[in-house]
Amino acid sequence: MDSVVSQPEDAPLVEGDSSYEAPKSHARDVHILSSAFLLVFLAYGAAQNLESTVNTEENIGTTSLGILYLSFTIFSLVSSPVVRILGSKNALVLGTTGYWLFVAANLKPSWYTMVPASIYLGFAASIIWVGQGTYLTSTARNHAKDCYLHEGTVIGSFNGEFWGIFASHQFIGNLITLALLGDGKEGATSGTTLLFIVFLGSMTLGTMLMCFLRKTDNKAEEGPPKSYTNLYSFVVSLLKLVIAPLFDIRMLLIIPLIAYSGLQQAFVWAEFTKYIVTPALGVSGVGGAMAVYGAFDALCSLAAGKFTSGLSSITIIVPGGALIQVIVLLWLFLKYSRLTSGLIGSLYPLLMAAMLGIGNGIFNTQLNALLGILFRHDMEGAFAQLKVWQSASIAVVFFLSPHITLKAMLVLMLIALCVSVCGFLFLTLWVERTFSSGSG
């Protein structure tokens, strides 16, 4: 399908004509946004991977992550009006401060530094991710309008670029960790101190880069809505923003897939590295496996974004990603105890990491494109729901992981995946039928 729509009658027609104006491109802002997130999250992602290894005293590392994602879930309930008041660009810049503070707390890890930093990061993460989804979708729409391009194709392409570059943070961050920590010996204080200082430098650059984003042409950038002028009206508006999406059948059908996307990410961080990678490759192999995961996540995000043009393409791509993850989950469920022997056994975790990365790349790009297409009139609310359910499922895995077996977790994952894909397919059929009958 041609991605260029016909020009309106009042559009500039001929280059060189006195009235000709070059179409305004917004691709620059996507490049800046993607690069800034890469600089921030290559540091945070690698630091998160190290929490359970570096901060082992009284399980400060693991507990702080559980608190972080619980805080993330709670603050995501109010992030939509906060982003509307701040504007998506300001929310993005402010959100980076939480990640900086969390990594800084790792220089002196204790309950007095890690817990407050984790709680604040939950707030910062809630606004940065709602701001990211809102900003990226608004930028894509403006780009499509100004350059006379098909909106769905631009949304897919911009999401593909962002998630492709973002996903590479696992690859780059883990390589930096391997280079600076060497063998990753526990208690190597000088090595971890240098690593976290480098991470803080990377985050500072990312925050500075975020300041060069242009504000999007949307009402969220104009300041607080008039309905927020007093506490009562603010609370009423907040309840509407939080509860209203839950009365939309489209959101209810997407929520299971959103929750599964969080489950599968936390599964990789908490279960896959612990039960599959470490027995086969040792602790030092975790960084390599996560680098493979990040590389395939990035490549798949770029590819999936290029093939996304609207609801029809999303309907084809998502089940493909689900099938890849079903294969990995069944493989682990049936034969995981026999995967650690010999040379071939040591390659299996890398192959699985690649397949899980492909699935994650598909879910990230397609969920964000889907929400941008279906909820164009309430993007902040839609992306807030995305983070509420994702972060809640991640927190569940972190708190549940020490108390259940790997096989029990795999059964939970398979059931969640089947339910989420069924809900997604029903959604796409329902939307297509509604659209067809409405246009007929």
XYZ file of C-alpha atoms in Angstrom:
440
model
C 0.000 0.000 0.000
C 1.365 3.457 -0.919
C 2.359 5.280 2.220
C 1.832 8.748 0.714
C -1.640 10.216 0.757
C -2.829 12.794 -1.749
C -1.900 16.413 -1.054
C -4.668 18.779 -0.050
C -5.561 21.529 -2.491
C -3.937 24.273 -0.402
C -0.650 22.343 0.020
C 2.588 23.552 -1.625
C 2.755 21.933 -5.028
C 6.015 22.574 -6.823
C 9.543 22.894 -5.499
C 11.012 26.167 -6.754
C 7.656 27.906 -6.886
C 7.546 31.170 -4.956
C 4.918 29.795 -2.589
C 6.674 26.464 -2.027
C 7.617 25.497 1.535
C 9.548 22.342 2.371
C 7.515 19.910 4.498
C 8.417 20.165 8.179
C 10.184 16.992 9.278
C 9.890 15.749 12.854
C 12.335 12.868 12.407
C 15.009 14.911 14.226
C 13.011 14.734 17.447
C 12.697 10.943 17.183
C 16.483 10.653 16.747
C 17.054 12.839 19.829
C 14.428 11.043 21.932
C 15.798 7.605 21.006
C 19.418 8.584 21.671
C 18.553 10.199 25.010
C 16.680 7.104 26.197
C 19.601 4.928 25.078
C 22.061 6.967 27.173
C 19.807 6.888 30.248
C 18.740 3.259 30.057
C 22.050 1.650 29.086
C 23.089 2.803 32.559
C 19.879 1.966 34.401
C 19.326 -1.390 32.648
C 22.828 -2.623 33.462
C 22.528 -1.346 37.048
C 19.209 -3.176 37.425
C 20.803 -6.415 36.215
C 23.484 -6.049 38.907
C 21.171 -5.333 41.855
C 20.794 -8.938 43.009
C 24.553 -9.549 42.619
C 26.152 -6.365 43.963
C 23.680 -5.430 46.711
C 23.234 -8.802 48.414
C 23.320 -7.655 52.049
C 19.818 -8.195 53.493
C 18.580 -8.523 49.881
C 18.642 -4.743 49.474
C 18.998 -5.002 45.688
C 16.083 -7.345 45.014
C 13.812 -5.703 47.582
C 14.503 -2.231 46.189
C 13.459 -3.418 42.721
C 10.221 -4.814 44.120
C 9.543 -1.492 45.879
C 10.456 0.385 42.712
C 7.925 -1.432 40.512
C 5.231 -1.275 43.192
C 5.790 2.482 43.383
C 5.780 2.609 39.564
C 2.363 0.907 39.525
C 0.832 3.274 42.094
C 2.186 6.474 40.519
C 1.130 5.336 37.039
C -2.466 5.792 38.235
C -1.890 9.553 38.505
C 0.737 10.013 35.793
C -1.752 10.956 33.069
C -2.876 14.291 34.590
C 0.679 15.022 35.752
C 1.966 14.693 32.182
C -0.905 16.833 30.918
C 0.011 19.563 33.401
C 3.766 19.400 32.762
C 3.640 18.744 29.036
C 5.265 15.647 27.575
C 8.697 17.249 27.012
C 8.960 18.560 30.591
C 7.768 15.180 31.896
C 10.555 13.489 29.942
C 13.250 15.762 31.360
C 11.945 15.505 34.940
C 11.608 11.725 34.621
C 15.324 11.279 33.980
C 16.141 12.628 37.462
C 14.685 9.518 39.123
C 16.988 7.195 37.188
C 19.998 9.393 37.987
C 19.168 9.362 41.706
C 18.678 5.572 41.761
C 22.093 4.898 40.196
C 23.681 7.484 42.522
C 22.175 5.642 45.511
C 24.128 2.543 44.446
C 27.370 4.373 45.298
C 26.313 4.125 48.970
C 23.749 1.320 49.051
C 21.708 1.121 52.257
C 18.050 1.063 53.250
C 18.250 4.847 53.787
C 19.445 5.515 50.223
C 17.978 2.710 48.106
C 14.375 2.738 49.387
C 13.727 6.510 48.951
C 15.482 6.397 45.559
C 13.324 3.432 44.499
C 10.094 5.162 45.543
C 11.036 8.377 43.709
C 12.101 6.395 40.643
C 8.631 4.812 40.598
C 7.172 8.326 40.207
C 9.799 9.405 37.670
C 9.347 6.247 35.590
C 5.568 6.712 35.497
C 5.798 10.186 33.976
C 8.744 9.519 31.663
C 7.021 6.554 30.021
C 3.631 8.246 29.654
C 5.504 11.270 28.316
C 7.451 9.075 25.902
C 4.349 7.392 24.467
C 2.475 10.698 24.172
C 5.429 12.599 22.690
C 6.360 9.923 20.167
C 2.779 9.458 18.932
C 2.148 13.218 18.702
C 5.416 13.675 16.810
C 4.486 10.884 14.392
C 1.073 12.438 13.756
C 2.575 15.877 13.169
C 5.159 14.385 10.824
C 2.498 12.511 8.850
C 0.361 15.648 8.589
C 3.185 18.006 7.590
C 4.780 15.582 5.106
C 1.482 14.173 3.706
C 2.267 10.613 4.746
C 0.059 7.738 5.938
C -0.373 8.157 9.707
C -0.307 4.456 10.652
C 2.895 3.885 8.685
C 4.662 6.826 10.349
C 3.556 5.740 13.837
C 4.897 2.246 13.137
C 8.151 3.544 11.673
C 8.810 5.985 14.526
C 8.027 3.317 17.148
C 10.321 0.896 15.323
C 13.208 3.363 15.386
C 12.671 4.296 19.036
C 12.310 0.747 20.354
C 15.122 -0.522 18.137
C 17.582 2.041 19.489
C 16.202 1.733 23.023
C 16.494 -2.076 23.039
C 20.206 -1.838 22.238
C 20.737 -0.438 25.752
C 20.932 -4.023 27.065
C 23.690 -4.841 24.589
C 25.770 -1.690 25.139
C 25.200 -1.461 28.893
C 26.212 -5.062 29.500
C 29.352 -4.674 27.378
C 30.355 -1.662 29.491
C 29.701 -3.704 32.638
C 31.865 -6.571 31.367
C 34.663 -4.178 30.418
C 34.761 -2.289 33.730
C 34.044 -5.134 36.141
C 36.213 -7.740 34.441
C 35.149 -11.069 35.930
C 32.454 -9.359 38.013
C 33.907 -10.464 41.350
C 31.617 -9.832 44.298
C 32.856 -7.145 46.600
C 34.975 -5.407 43.939
C 34.058 -1.976 45.358
C 36.466 0.028 43.209
C 35.139 -1.614 40.071
C 31.486 -1.007 40.892
C 32.184 2.591 41.988
C 33.862 3.383 38.659
C 31.041 1.651 36.779
C 28.306 3.657 38.518
C 30.224 6.918 37.968
C 30.401 6.132 34.237
C 26.681 5.353 34.300
C 25.926 8.698 35.958
C 27.911 10.460 33.229
C 25.898 8.655 30.534
C 22.610 9.594 32.240
C 23.671 13.239 32.521
C 24.349 13.349 28.787
C 20.955 11.757 28.115
C 19.190 14.366 30.253
C 21.004 17.211 28.486
C 20.078 15.745 25.110
C 16.397 15.546 26.142
C 16.387 19.337 26.582
C 16.874 19.770 22.806
C 13.487 18.186 22.017
C 10.948 20.528 20.445
C 7.545 20.786 22.084
C 4.829 18.973 20.174
C 1.846 20.850 18.782
C -0.723 19.458 21.133
C -2.879 20.743 23.974
C -0.837 18.902 26.591
C 1.980 21.410 26.001
C -0.172 24.455 26.767
C -0.176 24.037 30.562
C -2.705 22.794 33.116
C -6.255 22.326 31.838
C -8.753 24.841 33.242
C -10.586 21.977 34.978
C -7.573 21.531 37.311
C -7.887 24.977 38.941
C -9.100 23.617 42.279
C -8.548 20.451 44.282
C -12.074 19.081 43.883
C -12.135 19.428 40.109
C -8.640 17.967 39.938
C -9.683 14.868 41.921
C -12.806 14.432 39.751
C -10.746 14.783 36.571
C -8.172 12.353 37.940
C -10.811 9.716 38.699
C -12.216 10.104 35.196
C -8.785 9.686 33.623
C -8.008 6.592 35.710
C -11.404 4.886 35.604
C -12.806 5.933 32.203
C -10.391 3.777 30.137
C -11.524 0.716 32.117
C -15.051 1.153 30.722
C -13.703 1.017 27.160
C -13.980 -2.517 25.753
C -10.889 -1.912 23.630
C -8.737 -1.200 26.675
C -10.131 -4.178 28.590
C -9.160 -6.464 25.685
C -5.644 -4.993 25.451
C -4.875 -5.145 29.200
C -4.077 -8.921 29.239
C -1.477 -8.429 26.470
C -0.034 -5.409 28.302
C 0.224 -7.453 31.509
C 1.886 -10.336 29.668
C 4.462 -7.977 28.137
C 5.464 -7.002 31.692
C 5.493 -10.622 32.862
C 7.810 -11.749 30.078
C 10.274 -8.893 30.713
C 10.442 -9.655 34.436
C 10.709 -13.370 33.644
C 13.887 -12.705 31.652
C 15.406 -10.524 34.400
C 14.430 -12.668 37.413
C 13.938 -16.274 36.263
C 15.666 -16.886 32.945
C 19.030 -15.514 34.072
C 18.845 -17.354 37.396
C 17.622 -20.822 36.364
C 18.747 -21.133 32.726
C 21.706 -18.852 31.982
C 23.683 -19.123 35.235
C 23.711 -22.986 35.455
C 24.850 -23.250 31.822
C 27.197 -20.258 31.454
C 27.992 -19.171 35.009
C 27.434 -15.746 36.542
C 29.843 -14.164 34.060
C 27.676 -15.446 31.198
C 24.628 -13.431 32.291
C 26.017 -10.268 30.714
C 26.653 -12.059 27.414
C 23.185 -13.625 27.334
C 21.527 -10.286 28.094
C 23.618 -8.650 25.384
C 22.282 -11.216 22.880
C 18.761 -10.578 24.187
C 19.192 -6.827 23.714
C 20.712 -7.135 20.233
C 17.843 -9.248 18.877
C 15.306 -7.083 20.697
C 16.745 -4.029 18.902
C 16.887 -5.650 15.451
C 13.361 -7.004 15.760
C 11.999 -3.655 16.957
C 13.416 -1.941 13.885
C 12.058 -4.623 11.546
C 8.611 -4.780 13.183
C 8.325 -0.994 13.014
C 9.080 -0.988 9.297
C 6.317 -3.528 8.622
C 3.722 -1.728 10.770
C 1.197 0.269 8.750
C -2.012 -0.052 10.760
C -4.297 -2.441 12.584
C -4.103 -5.156 9.902
C -0.307 -5.424 10.048
C -0.349 -5.386 13.869
C -2.865 -8.261 13.806
C -0.361 -10.357 11.839
C 2.839 -9.378 13.680
C 1.685 -9.858 17.310
C 0.664 -13.548 16.964
C 4.055 -14.167 15.321
C 5.851 -12.818 18.386
C 3.553 -14.816 20.663
C 4.323 -18.030 18.759
C 8.075 -17.514 19.216
C 7.625 -17.067 22.961
C 5.329 -20.115 23.215
C 8.103 -22.211 21.635
C 10.639 -20.985 24.224
C 8.278 -21.460 27.185
C 7.311 -24.999 26.128
C 10.964 -25.825 25.444
C 11.865 -24.747 28.981
C 8.868 -26.480 30.534
C 9.606 -29.847 28.893
C 13.413 -29.990 28.831
C 14.978 -27.201 30.897
C 16.765 -29.616 33.284
C 18.628 -31.201 30.366
C 19.838 -28.002 28.722
C 23.036 -27.392 30.654
C 25.296 -30.219 29.533
C 28.050 -29.970 26.927
C 28.877 -27.328 24.327
C 25.460 -27.485 22.696
C 23.862 -27.038 26.110
C 25.795 -23.821 26.622
C 24.484 -22.454 23.298
C 20.813 -23.106 24.117
C 20.495 -20.188 26.570
C 21.886 -17.802 23.943
C 19.404 -19.081 21.350
C 16.554 -18.717 23.839
C 17.726 -15.218 24.770
C 17.622 -14.276 21.080
C 14.079 -15.669 20.678
C 12.856 -13.919 23.838
C 14.406 -10.686 22.575
C 12.529 -11.035 19.273
C 9.252 -11.503 21.140
C 9.901 -8.501 23.389
C 10.742 -6.302 20.398
C 7.447 -7.245 18.740
C 5.323 -6.623 21.840
C 6.930 -3.241 22.599
C 6.570 -1.784 19.101
C 3.112 -3.175 18.387
C 1.525 -2.309 21.751
C 2.704 1.290 21.532
C 1.574 1.618 17.917
C -1.779 -0.004 18.742
C -2.479 2.376 21.638
C -1.464 5.367 19.516
C -3.864 4.319 16.754
C -6.883 3.352 18.907
C -6.693 6.042 21.604
C -5.664 9.151 19.718
C -8.001 11.373 21.806
C -6.616 10.231 25.183
C -3.014 9.236 24.623
C -1.881 10.132 28.143
C -4.610 7.945 29.658
C -3.856 5.049 27.311
C -0.105 5.073 27.946
C -0.722 5.452 31.689
C -2.782 2.235 31.582
C 0.072 0.578 29.670
C 2.514 1.345 32.480
C 0.065 0.558 35.290
C -0.451 -2.999 34.107
C 3.111 -3.583 32.903
C 4.728 -2.408 36.121
C 2.171 -4.254 38.266
C 2.949 -7.553 36.526
C 6.708 -6.906 36.833
C 6.319 -6.258 40.562
C 4.299 -9.488 40.922
C 7.132 -11.506 39.376
C 9.794 -9.918 41.623
C 7.770 -10.585 44.783
C 6.561 -14.036 43.650
C 9.833 -15.354 42.243
C 11.415 -16.510 45.553
C 8.303 -18.491 46.502
C 7.427 -20.552 43.407
C 9.305 -22.979 41.159
C 10.399 -22.318 37.603
C 7.826 -24.799 36.263
C 5.025 -23.030 38.118
C 6.164 -19.707 36.648
C 6.246 -21.219 33.143
C 2.675 -22.504 33.528
C 1.579 -19.038 34.652
C 3.329 -17.477 31.643
C 1.758 -19.894 29.144
C -1.753 -19.315 30.519
C -1.263 -15.538 30.505
C 0.046 -15.609 26.930
C -2.897 -17.668 25.633
C -5.456 -15.418 27.340
C -3.753 -12.235 26.105
C -3.523 -13.349 22.465
C -7.176 -14.465 22.441
C -8.216 -11.079 23.833
C -6.054 -9.259 21.290
C -7.461 -11.199 18.315
C -11.022 -10.619 19.514
C -10.199 -6.891 19.788
C -8.872 -6.629 16.256
C -11.870 -8.519 14.811
C -14.278 -6.333 16.797
C -12.581 -3.067 15.739
C -12.450 -4.129 12.077
C -16.123 -5.124 12.147
C -17.120 -1.888 13.867
C -15.093 0.195 11.413
C -16.492 -1.642 8.401
C -20.109 -1.301 9.552
C -19.543 2.343 10.437
C -18.126 3.168 7.016
C -20.612 1.059 5.158
